[in-house]
Each structure stands twice: as structure tokens, then as C-alpha cells.
mmCIF file of C-alpha atoms in Angstrom:
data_model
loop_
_atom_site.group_PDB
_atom_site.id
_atom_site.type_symbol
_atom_site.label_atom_id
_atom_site.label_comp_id
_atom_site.label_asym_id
_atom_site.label_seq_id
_atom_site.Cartn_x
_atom_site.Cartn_y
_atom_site.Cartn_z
ATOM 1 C CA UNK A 10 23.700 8.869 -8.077
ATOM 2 C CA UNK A 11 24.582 8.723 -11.676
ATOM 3 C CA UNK A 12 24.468 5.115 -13.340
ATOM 4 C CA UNK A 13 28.262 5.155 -13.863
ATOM 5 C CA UNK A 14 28.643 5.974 -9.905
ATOM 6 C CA UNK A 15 26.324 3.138 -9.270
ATOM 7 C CA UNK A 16 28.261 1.015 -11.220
ATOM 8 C CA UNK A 17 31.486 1.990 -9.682
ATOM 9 C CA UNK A 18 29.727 1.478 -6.233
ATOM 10 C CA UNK A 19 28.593 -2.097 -7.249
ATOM 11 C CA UNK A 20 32.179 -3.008 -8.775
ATOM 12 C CA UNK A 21 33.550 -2.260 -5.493
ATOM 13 C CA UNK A 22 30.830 -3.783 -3.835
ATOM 14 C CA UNK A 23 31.152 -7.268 -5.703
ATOM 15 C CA UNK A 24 34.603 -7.997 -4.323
ATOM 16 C CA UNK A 25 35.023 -5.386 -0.790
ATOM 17 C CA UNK A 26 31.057 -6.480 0.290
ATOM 18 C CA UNK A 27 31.941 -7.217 3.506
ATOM 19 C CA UNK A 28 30.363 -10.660 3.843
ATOM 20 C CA UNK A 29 32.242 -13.671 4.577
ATOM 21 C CA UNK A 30 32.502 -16.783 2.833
ATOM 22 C CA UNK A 31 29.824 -18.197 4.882
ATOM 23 C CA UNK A 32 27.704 -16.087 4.500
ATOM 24 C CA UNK A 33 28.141 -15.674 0.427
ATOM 25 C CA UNK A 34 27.317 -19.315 0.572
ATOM 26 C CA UNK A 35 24.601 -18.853 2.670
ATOM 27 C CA UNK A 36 22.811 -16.673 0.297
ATOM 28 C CA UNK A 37 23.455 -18.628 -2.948
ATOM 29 C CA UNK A 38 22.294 -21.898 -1.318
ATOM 30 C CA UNK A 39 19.139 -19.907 -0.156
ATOM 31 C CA UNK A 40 18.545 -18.627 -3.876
ATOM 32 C CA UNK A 41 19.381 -22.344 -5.543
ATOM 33 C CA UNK A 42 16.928 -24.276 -2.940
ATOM 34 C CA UNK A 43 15.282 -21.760 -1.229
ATOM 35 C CA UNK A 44 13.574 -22.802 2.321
ATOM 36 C CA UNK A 45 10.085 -23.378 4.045
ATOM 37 C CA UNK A 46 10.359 -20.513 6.084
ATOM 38 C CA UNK A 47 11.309 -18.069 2.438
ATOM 39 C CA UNK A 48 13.640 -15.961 3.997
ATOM 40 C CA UNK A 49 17.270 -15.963 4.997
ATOM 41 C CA UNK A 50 18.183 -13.919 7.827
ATOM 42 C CA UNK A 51 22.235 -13.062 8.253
ATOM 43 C CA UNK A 52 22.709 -11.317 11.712
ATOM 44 C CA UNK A 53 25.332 -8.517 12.928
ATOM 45 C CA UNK A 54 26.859 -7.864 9.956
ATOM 46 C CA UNK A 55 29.745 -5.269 9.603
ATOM 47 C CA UNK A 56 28.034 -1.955 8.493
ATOM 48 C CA UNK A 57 30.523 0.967 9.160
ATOM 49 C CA UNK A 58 30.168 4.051 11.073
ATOM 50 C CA UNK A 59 26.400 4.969 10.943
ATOM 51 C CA UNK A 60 25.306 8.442 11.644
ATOM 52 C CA UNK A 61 22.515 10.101 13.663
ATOM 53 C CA UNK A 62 18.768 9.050 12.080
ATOM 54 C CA UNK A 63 17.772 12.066 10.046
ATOM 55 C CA UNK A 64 14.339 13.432 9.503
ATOM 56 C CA UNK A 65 14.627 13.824 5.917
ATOM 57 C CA UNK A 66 16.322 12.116 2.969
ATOM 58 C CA UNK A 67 17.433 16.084 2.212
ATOM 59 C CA UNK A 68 19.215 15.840 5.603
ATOM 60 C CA UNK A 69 20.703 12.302 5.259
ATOM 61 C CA UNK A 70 24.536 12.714 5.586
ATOM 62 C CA UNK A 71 27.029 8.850 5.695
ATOM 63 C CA UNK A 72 30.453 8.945 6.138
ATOM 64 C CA UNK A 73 30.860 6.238 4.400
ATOM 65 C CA UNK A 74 29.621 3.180 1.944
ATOM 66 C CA UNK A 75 29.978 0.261 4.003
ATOM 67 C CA UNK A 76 26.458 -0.752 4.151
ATOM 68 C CA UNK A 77 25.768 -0.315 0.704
ATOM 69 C CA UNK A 78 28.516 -2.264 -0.236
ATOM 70 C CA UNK A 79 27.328 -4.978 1.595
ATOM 71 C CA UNK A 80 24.197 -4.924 0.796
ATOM 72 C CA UNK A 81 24.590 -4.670 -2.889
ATOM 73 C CA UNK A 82 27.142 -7.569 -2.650
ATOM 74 C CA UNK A 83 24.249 -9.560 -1.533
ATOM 75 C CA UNK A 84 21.777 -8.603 -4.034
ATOM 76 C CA UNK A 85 24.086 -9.276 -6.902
ATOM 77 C CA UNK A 86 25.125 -13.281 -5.437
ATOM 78 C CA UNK A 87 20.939 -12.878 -6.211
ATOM 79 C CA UNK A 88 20.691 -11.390 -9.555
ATOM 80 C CA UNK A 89 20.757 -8.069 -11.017
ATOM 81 C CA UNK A 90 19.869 -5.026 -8.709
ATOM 82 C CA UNK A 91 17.247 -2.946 -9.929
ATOM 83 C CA UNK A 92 14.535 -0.039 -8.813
ATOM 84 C CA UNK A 93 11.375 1.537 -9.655
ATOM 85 C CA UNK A 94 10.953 4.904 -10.486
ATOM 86 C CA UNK A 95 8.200 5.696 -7.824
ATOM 87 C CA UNK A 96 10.026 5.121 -4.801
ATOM 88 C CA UNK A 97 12.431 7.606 -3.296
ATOM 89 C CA UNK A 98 14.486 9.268 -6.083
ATOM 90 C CA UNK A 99 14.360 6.353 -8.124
ATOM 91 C CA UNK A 100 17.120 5.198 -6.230
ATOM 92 C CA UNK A 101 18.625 1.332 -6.064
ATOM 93 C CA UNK A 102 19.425 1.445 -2.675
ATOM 94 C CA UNK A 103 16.704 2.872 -0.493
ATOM 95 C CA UNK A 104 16.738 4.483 2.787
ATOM 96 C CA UNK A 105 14.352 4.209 4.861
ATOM 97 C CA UNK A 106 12.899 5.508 8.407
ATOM 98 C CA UNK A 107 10.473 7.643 10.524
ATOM 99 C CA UNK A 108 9.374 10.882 9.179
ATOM 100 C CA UNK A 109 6.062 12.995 10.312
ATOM 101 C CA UNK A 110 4.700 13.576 7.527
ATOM 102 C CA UNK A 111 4.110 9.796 7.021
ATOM 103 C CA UNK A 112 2.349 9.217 9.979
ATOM 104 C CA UNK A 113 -0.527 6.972 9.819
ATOM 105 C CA UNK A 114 0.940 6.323 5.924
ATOM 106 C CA UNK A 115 0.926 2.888 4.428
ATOM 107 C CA UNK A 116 4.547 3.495 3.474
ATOM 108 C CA UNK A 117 8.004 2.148 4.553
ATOM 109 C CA UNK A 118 8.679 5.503 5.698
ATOM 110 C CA UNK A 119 5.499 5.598 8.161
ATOM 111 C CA UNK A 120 6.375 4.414 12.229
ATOM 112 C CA UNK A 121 2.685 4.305 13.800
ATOM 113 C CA UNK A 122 0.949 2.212 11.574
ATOM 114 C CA UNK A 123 0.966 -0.967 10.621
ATOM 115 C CA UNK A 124 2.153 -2.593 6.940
ATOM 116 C CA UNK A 125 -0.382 -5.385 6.465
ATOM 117 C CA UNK A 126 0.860 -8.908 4.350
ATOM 118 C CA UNK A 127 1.896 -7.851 0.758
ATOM 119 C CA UNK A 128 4.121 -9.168 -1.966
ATOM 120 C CA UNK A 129 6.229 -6.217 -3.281
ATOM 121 C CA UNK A 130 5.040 -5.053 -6.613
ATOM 122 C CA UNK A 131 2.643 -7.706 -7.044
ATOM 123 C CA UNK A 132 1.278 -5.196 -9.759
ATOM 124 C CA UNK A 133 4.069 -4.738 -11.520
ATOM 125 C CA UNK A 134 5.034 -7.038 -14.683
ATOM 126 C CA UNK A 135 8.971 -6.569 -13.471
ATOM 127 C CA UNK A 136 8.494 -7.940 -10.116
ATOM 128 C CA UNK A 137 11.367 -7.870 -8.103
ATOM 129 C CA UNK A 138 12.356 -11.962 -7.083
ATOM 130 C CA UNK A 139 14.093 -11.065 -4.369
ATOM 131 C CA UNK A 140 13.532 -8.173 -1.389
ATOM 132 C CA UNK A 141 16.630 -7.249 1.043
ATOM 133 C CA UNK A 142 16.323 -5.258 4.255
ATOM 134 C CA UNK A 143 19.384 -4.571 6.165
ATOM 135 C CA UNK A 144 18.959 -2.874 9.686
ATOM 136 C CA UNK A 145 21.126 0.370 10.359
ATOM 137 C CA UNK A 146 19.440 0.813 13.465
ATOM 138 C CA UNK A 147 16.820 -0.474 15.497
ATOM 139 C CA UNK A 148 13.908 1.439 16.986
ATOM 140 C CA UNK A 149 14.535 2.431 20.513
ATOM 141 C CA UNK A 150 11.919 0.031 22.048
ATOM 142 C CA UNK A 151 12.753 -2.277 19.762
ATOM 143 C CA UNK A 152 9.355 -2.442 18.775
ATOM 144 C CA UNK A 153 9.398 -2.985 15.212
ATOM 145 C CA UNK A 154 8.817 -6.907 13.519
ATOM 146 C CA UNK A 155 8.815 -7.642 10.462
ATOM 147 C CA UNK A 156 6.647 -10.435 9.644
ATOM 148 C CA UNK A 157 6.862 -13.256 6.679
ATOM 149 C CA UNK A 158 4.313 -15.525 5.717
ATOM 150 C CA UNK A 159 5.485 -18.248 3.438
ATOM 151 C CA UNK A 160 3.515 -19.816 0.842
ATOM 152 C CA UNK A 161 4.868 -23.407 1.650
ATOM 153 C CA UNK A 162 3.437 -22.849 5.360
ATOM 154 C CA UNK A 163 0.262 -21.340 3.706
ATOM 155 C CA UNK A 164 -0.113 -24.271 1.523
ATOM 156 C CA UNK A 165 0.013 -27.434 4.703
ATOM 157 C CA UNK A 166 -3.344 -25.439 5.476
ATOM 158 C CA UNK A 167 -4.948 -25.414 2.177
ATOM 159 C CA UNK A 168 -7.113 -28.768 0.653
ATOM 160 C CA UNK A 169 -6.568 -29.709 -3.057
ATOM 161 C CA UNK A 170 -9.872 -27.637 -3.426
ATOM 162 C CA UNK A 171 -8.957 -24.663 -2.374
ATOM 163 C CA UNK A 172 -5.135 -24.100 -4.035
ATOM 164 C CA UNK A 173 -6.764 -25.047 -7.130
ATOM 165 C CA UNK A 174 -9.329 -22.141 -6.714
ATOM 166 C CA UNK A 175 -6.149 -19.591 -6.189
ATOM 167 C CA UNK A 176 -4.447 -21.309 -9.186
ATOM 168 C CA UNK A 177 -7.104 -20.794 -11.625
ATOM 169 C CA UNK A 178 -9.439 -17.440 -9.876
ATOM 170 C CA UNK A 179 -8.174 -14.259 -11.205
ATOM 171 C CA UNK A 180 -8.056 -11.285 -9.284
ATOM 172 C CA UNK A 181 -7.785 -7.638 -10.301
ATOM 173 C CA UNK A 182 -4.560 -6.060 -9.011
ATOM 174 C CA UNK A 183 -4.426 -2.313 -8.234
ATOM 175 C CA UNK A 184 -1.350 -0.323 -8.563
ATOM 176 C CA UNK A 185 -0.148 2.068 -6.521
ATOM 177 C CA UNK A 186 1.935 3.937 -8.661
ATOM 178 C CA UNK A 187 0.542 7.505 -9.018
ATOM 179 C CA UNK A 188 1.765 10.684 -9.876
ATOM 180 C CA UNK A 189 1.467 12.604 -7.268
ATOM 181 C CA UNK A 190 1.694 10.345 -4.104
ATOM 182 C CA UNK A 191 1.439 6.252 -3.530
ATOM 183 C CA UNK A 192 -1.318 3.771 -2.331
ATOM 184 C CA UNK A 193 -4.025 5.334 -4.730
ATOM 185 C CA UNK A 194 -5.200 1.760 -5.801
ATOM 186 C CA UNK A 195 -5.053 2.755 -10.072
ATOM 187 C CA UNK A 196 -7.005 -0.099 -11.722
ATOM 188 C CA UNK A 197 -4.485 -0.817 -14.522
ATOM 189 C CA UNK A 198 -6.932 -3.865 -15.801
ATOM 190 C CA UNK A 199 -3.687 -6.433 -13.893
ATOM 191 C CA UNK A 200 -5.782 -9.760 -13.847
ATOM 192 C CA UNK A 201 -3.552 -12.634 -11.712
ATOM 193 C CA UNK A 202 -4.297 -15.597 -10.008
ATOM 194 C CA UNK A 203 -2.533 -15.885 -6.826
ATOM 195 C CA UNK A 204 -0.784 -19.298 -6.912
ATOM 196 C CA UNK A 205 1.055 -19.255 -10.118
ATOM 197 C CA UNK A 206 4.013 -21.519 -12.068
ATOM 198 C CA UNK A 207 3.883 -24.754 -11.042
ATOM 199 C CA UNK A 208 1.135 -26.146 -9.458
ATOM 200 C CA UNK A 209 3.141 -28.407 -7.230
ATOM 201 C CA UNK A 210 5.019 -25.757 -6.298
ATOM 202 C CA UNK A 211 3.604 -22.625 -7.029
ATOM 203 C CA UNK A 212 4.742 -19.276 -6.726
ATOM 204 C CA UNK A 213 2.854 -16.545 -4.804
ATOM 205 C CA UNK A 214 1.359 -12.988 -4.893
ATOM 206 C CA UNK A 215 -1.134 -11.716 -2.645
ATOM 207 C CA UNK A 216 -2.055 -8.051 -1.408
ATOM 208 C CA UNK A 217 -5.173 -7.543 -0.141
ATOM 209 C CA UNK A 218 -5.169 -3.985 0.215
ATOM 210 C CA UNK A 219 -4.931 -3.578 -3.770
ATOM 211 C CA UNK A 220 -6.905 -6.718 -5.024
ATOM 212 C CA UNK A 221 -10.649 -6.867 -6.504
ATOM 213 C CA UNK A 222 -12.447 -10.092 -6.380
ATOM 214 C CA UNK A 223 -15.149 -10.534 -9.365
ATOM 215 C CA UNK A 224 -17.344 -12.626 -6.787
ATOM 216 C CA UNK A 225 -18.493 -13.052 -3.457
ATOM 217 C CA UNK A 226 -16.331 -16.417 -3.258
ATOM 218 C CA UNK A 227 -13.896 -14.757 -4.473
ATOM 219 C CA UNK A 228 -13.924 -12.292 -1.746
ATOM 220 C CA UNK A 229 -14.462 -14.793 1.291
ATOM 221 C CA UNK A 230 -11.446 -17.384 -0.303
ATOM 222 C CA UNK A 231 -9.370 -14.315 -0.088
ATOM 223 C CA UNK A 232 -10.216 -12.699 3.123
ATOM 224 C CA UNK A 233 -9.447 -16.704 4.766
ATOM 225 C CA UNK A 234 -6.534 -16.657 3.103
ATOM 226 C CA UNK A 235 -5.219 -13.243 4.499
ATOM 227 C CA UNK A 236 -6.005 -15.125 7.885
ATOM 228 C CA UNK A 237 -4.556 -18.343 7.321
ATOM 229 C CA UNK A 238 -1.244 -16.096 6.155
ATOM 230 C CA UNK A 239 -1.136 -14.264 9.281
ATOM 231 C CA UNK A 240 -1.689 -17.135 11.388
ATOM 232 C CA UNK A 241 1.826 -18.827 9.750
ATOM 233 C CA UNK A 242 3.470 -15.473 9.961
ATOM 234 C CA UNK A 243 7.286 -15.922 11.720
ATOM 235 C CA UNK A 244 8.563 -12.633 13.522
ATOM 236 C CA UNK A 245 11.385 -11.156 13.141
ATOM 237 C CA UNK A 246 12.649 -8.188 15.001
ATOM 238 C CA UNK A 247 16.099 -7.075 13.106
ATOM 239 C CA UNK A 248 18.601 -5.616 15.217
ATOM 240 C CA UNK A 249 22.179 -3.011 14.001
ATOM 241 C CA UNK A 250 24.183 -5.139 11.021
ATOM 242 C CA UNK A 251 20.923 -7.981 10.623
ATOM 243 C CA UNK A 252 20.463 -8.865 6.780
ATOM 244 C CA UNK A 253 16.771 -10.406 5.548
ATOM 245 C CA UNK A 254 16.422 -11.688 2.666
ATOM 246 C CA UNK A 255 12.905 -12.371 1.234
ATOM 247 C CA UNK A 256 11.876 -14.506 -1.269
ATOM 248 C CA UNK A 257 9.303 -11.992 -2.249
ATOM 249 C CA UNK A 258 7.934 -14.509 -5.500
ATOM 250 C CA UNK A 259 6.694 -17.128 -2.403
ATOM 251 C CA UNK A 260 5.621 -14.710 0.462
ATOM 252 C CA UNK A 261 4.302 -12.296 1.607
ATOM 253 C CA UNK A 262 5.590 -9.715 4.323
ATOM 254 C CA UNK A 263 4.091 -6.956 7.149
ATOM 255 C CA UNK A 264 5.222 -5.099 9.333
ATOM 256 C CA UNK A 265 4.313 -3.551 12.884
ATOM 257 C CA UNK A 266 3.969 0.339 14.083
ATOM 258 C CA UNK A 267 6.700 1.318 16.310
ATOM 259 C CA UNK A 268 7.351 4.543 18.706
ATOM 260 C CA UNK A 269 9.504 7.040 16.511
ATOM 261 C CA UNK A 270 11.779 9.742 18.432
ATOM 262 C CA UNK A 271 12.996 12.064 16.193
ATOM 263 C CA UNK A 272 16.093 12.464 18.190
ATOM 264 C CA UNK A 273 18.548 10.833 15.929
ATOM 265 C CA UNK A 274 18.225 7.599 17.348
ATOM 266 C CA UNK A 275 14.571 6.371 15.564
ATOM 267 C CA UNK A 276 14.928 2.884 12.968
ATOM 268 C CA UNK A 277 16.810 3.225 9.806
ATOM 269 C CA UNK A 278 16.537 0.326 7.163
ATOM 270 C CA UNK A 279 18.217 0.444 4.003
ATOM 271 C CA UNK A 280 16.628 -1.679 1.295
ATOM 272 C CA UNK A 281 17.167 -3.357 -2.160
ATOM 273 C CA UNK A 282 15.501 -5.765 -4.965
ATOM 274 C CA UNK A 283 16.904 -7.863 -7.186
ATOM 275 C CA UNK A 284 16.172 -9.402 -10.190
ATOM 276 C CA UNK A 285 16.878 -13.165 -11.933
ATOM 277 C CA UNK A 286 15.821 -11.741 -15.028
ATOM 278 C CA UNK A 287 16.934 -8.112 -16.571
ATOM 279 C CA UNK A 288 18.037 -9.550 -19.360
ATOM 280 C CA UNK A 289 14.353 -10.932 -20.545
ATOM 281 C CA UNK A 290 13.139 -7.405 -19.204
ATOM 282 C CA UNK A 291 15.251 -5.459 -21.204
ATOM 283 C CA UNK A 292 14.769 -8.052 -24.468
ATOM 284 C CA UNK A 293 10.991 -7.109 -24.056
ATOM 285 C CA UNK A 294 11.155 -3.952 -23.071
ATOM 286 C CA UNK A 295 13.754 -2.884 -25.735
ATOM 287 C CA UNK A 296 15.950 -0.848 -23.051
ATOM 288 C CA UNK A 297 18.193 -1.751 -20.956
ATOM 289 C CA UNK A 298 17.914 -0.142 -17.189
ATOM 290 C CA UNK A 299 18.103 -0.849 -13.649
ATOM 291 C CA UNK A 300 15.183 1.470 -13.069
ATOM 292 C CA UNK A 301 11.897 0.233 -14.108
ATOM 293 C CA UNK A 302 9.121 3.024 -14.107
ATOM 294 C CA UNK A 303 5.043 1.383 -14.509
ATOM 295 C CA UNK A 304 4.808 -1.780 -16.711
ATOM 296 C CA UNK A 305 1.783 -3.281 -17.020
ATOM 297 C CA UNK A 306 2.292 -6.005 -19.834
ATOM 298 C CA UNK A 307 5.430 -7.504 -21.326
#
């Protein structure tokens, strides 16, 4: 989709979204105070006419825009939609569900495996504030959770000791971002602690999968921690028309394997990120776009 389509689509989806007024207010009064759990789930919203689950993005066919409308309405009462150049097409609004040659993949697009806890883009210097997952479908078993492990639930188990260690302990974070396929854990020299802003309310980052520790205590504080997250973890199994939102700067998220079919009726998600602050992006960058390829400093 061209960026004038895009902005067409996100006119139209700014005042035909589809939410109510609740649930606009919903989402702005989860984005100006935020909660302990650090998501917002908005359930059986109106999503339109939604086709047979294809196999392949190639073979994706919609009849019409009435998810994407919504769910871009929702992203922009957020902040800015954006993208990254590495995931499907480049596209803002991604699609997302079972194909074969993922399986056993550590990618959205993978069924029998599971995602363990990870911040989106913890790598990445334009981190995406905000993560939204609406459900098209759900898997036929209804297998599927997604789990979210909050850093204010993280932090009740965590002495003064400790959250001072994550404050001030860098870590080395790997990218992912390859040329030729993801999860190739690049060292791009991406030193961060894990707590971060304010230390009486800090923000969080954490992926275990692509972080170094320089030290032995290093490496224990951060395998406890991936325990202590998954012990806090809430499930939540989305269901046709459900809407998370995920405060992805103060948690972390997983999810479980699930049985695909390839019959047309496996899980389709559709997903989007948005951003509280393009503007400072594009002021350090020195270009404006929605689509952010690798940045590693800004």
C-alpha cells in the first residue's frame, strides 16, 4: 500500500473506526494512566466480513477494510502508527497466522512453538510504546494465550536491592534484524539496563532470548527475573472482534503453540504499533516516515 493509500485508509479510519464512545475513552484513559495489569483488552468488536485463513500473505484476499479501520482508529487515540521495515512487506498493519514453513519458528507467523516473554523491539532505538493485536479468528481449539507480564506486578516481588541492580546493570541487546531471515541475534553493541526512566516508576525491557550478561550475576539476576515474570504472567485467550492493547514500554508478552489446520479456519491476528513520539524520531533522524528500517542510536 502506497503512503498516500495509507493515509487515505487512516483518514477514514479516524472518524468510521468502528469503536464506540466507550471504548475511545477506554483507550485514552488506558494511555493517560495506564494500569497494573499494562494492557487493555476491548472484546467482540465489529470487524466485517472476514474471509477463509489463507496459507500465504500472496493468497490473502478481504472484502473489505473494517478491521483495519478499527484497528488503526485505535492506534492513532495512541499516537502515531508506524512499522519496521523487517517485518512482512514493511507493512503498518500486519497480518498474521499459521504457515508451514514457520513451524517450530520463533515468529508471529509460527503455530507449534512457543513465543517466550519479550518486549517488542527492545533493540531498536524507535521502540514502538504501544503493541495492538486484534483477533480475526481464533484457533480451532482455542488453544492459543497470549500472555503479559507487567512490570508493576514484577516489581511487588523485587527488594530495593535487586530493582536497583536492573536500573543500573547493563545488558547487551541483540537484534534480530537480518537480511536474509529474523532471530539471528546481530550484536549491534545495544547496551540497556532493564528498568529505565524513573526509578519509582520505571519503564521496562527485557528479552532473554537476545540479551548478553557481562557477568555471572548478571546472568542468574536475569534468568530469576524471567521466572518471577512468568510467574505474574495474566492469560489471555482472544476470541473473533477482541482488541489488546499492550503497553509494550512496561511489559513484556509470550505466547503459546497452538494446533494449526490449514483448512481456512486456523488463527488470524492482525497487528499494529504505535508511537508517542514520531515527531522526535523524525527531528533526529532527519526524515520523516512511518516505516523505520534498523536504528541503533539516535
Amino acid at each position: 500500500m502506497s503512503n498516500r493509500d495509507f493515509d487515505q485508509l487512516l483518514s477514514a479510519s479516524v472518524s468510521h473506526g468502528g469503536l464506540s464512545q466507550e471504548q475511545m475513552a477506554q483507550i485514552l484513559t488506558f494511555k493517560m494512566f495506564g494500569n497494573k495489569d499494562g494492557f487493555l483488552l476491548l472484546e467482540d468488536t465489529s470487524i466485517g466480513e472476514i474471509p477463509p485463513t489463507p496459507a500465504s500473505r500472496a493468497e490473502m484476499r478481504k472484502p473489505d477494510d473494517c478491521s483495519e479501520r478499527l484497528l488503526l482508529q485505535a492506534t492513532a487515540l495512541l499516537g502515531e502508527p508506524i512499522g519496521y521495515g523487517q517485518e512482512p512487506g514493511g507493512c503498518l498493519v500486519n497480518n498474521f497466522f499459521p504457515q508451514q514453513t514457520q513451524s517450530r519458528a520463533a515468529t508471529s507467523d509460527s503455530f507449534d512453538t512457543e513465543l517466550d516473554l519479550h518486549t517488542e523491539n527492545a533493540f531498536h532505538s524507535v521502540q514502538p510504546d504501544y503493541l495492538l493485536l486484534l483477533c480475526l479468528r481464533q484457533d480451532p481449539a482455542a488453544e492459543a494465550i497470549t500472555y503479559i507480564a507487567s512490570v508493576d506486578r514484577i516489581l511487588e516481588r523485587l527488594n530495593h536491592e535487586q530493582q536497583a541492580f536492573f536500573l543500573n546493570e547493563p545488558y547487551n541487546f541483540l537484534s534480530d534484524y537480518g537480511s536474509t531471515e529474523k532471530n539471528q541475534r546481530i550484536d549491534i553493541n545495544r547496551h540497556q539496563t532493564v528498568l529505565y526512566g524513573d526509578p519509582d516508576a520505571p519503564f521496562f525491557r527485557f528479552d532473554p532470548q537476545f540479551m548478553v550478561a557481562y557477568s555471572d550475576r548478571a546472568q542468574s539476576a536475569m534468568d530469576k527475573l524471567r521466572g518471577i515474570a512468568w510467574e505474574v504472567v495474566e492469560p489471555v485467550r482472544l476470541s473473533r472482534g477482541d482488541l489488546l492493547i499492550i503497553d509494550n514500554r512496561r511489559t513484556a508478552h509470550a505466547r503459546s503453540p497452538f494446533t494449526a489446520r490449514f483448512d481456512g479456519s486456523d488463527r488470524w491476528m492482525q497487528r499494529t504499533f504505535a508511537s508517542c513520539n514520531l515527531r522526535f524520531y523524525t527531528e533526529k533522524l532527519g526524515k520523516q516516515s512511518r516505516i523505520f528500517e534498523l536504528v541503533t542510536e539516535l
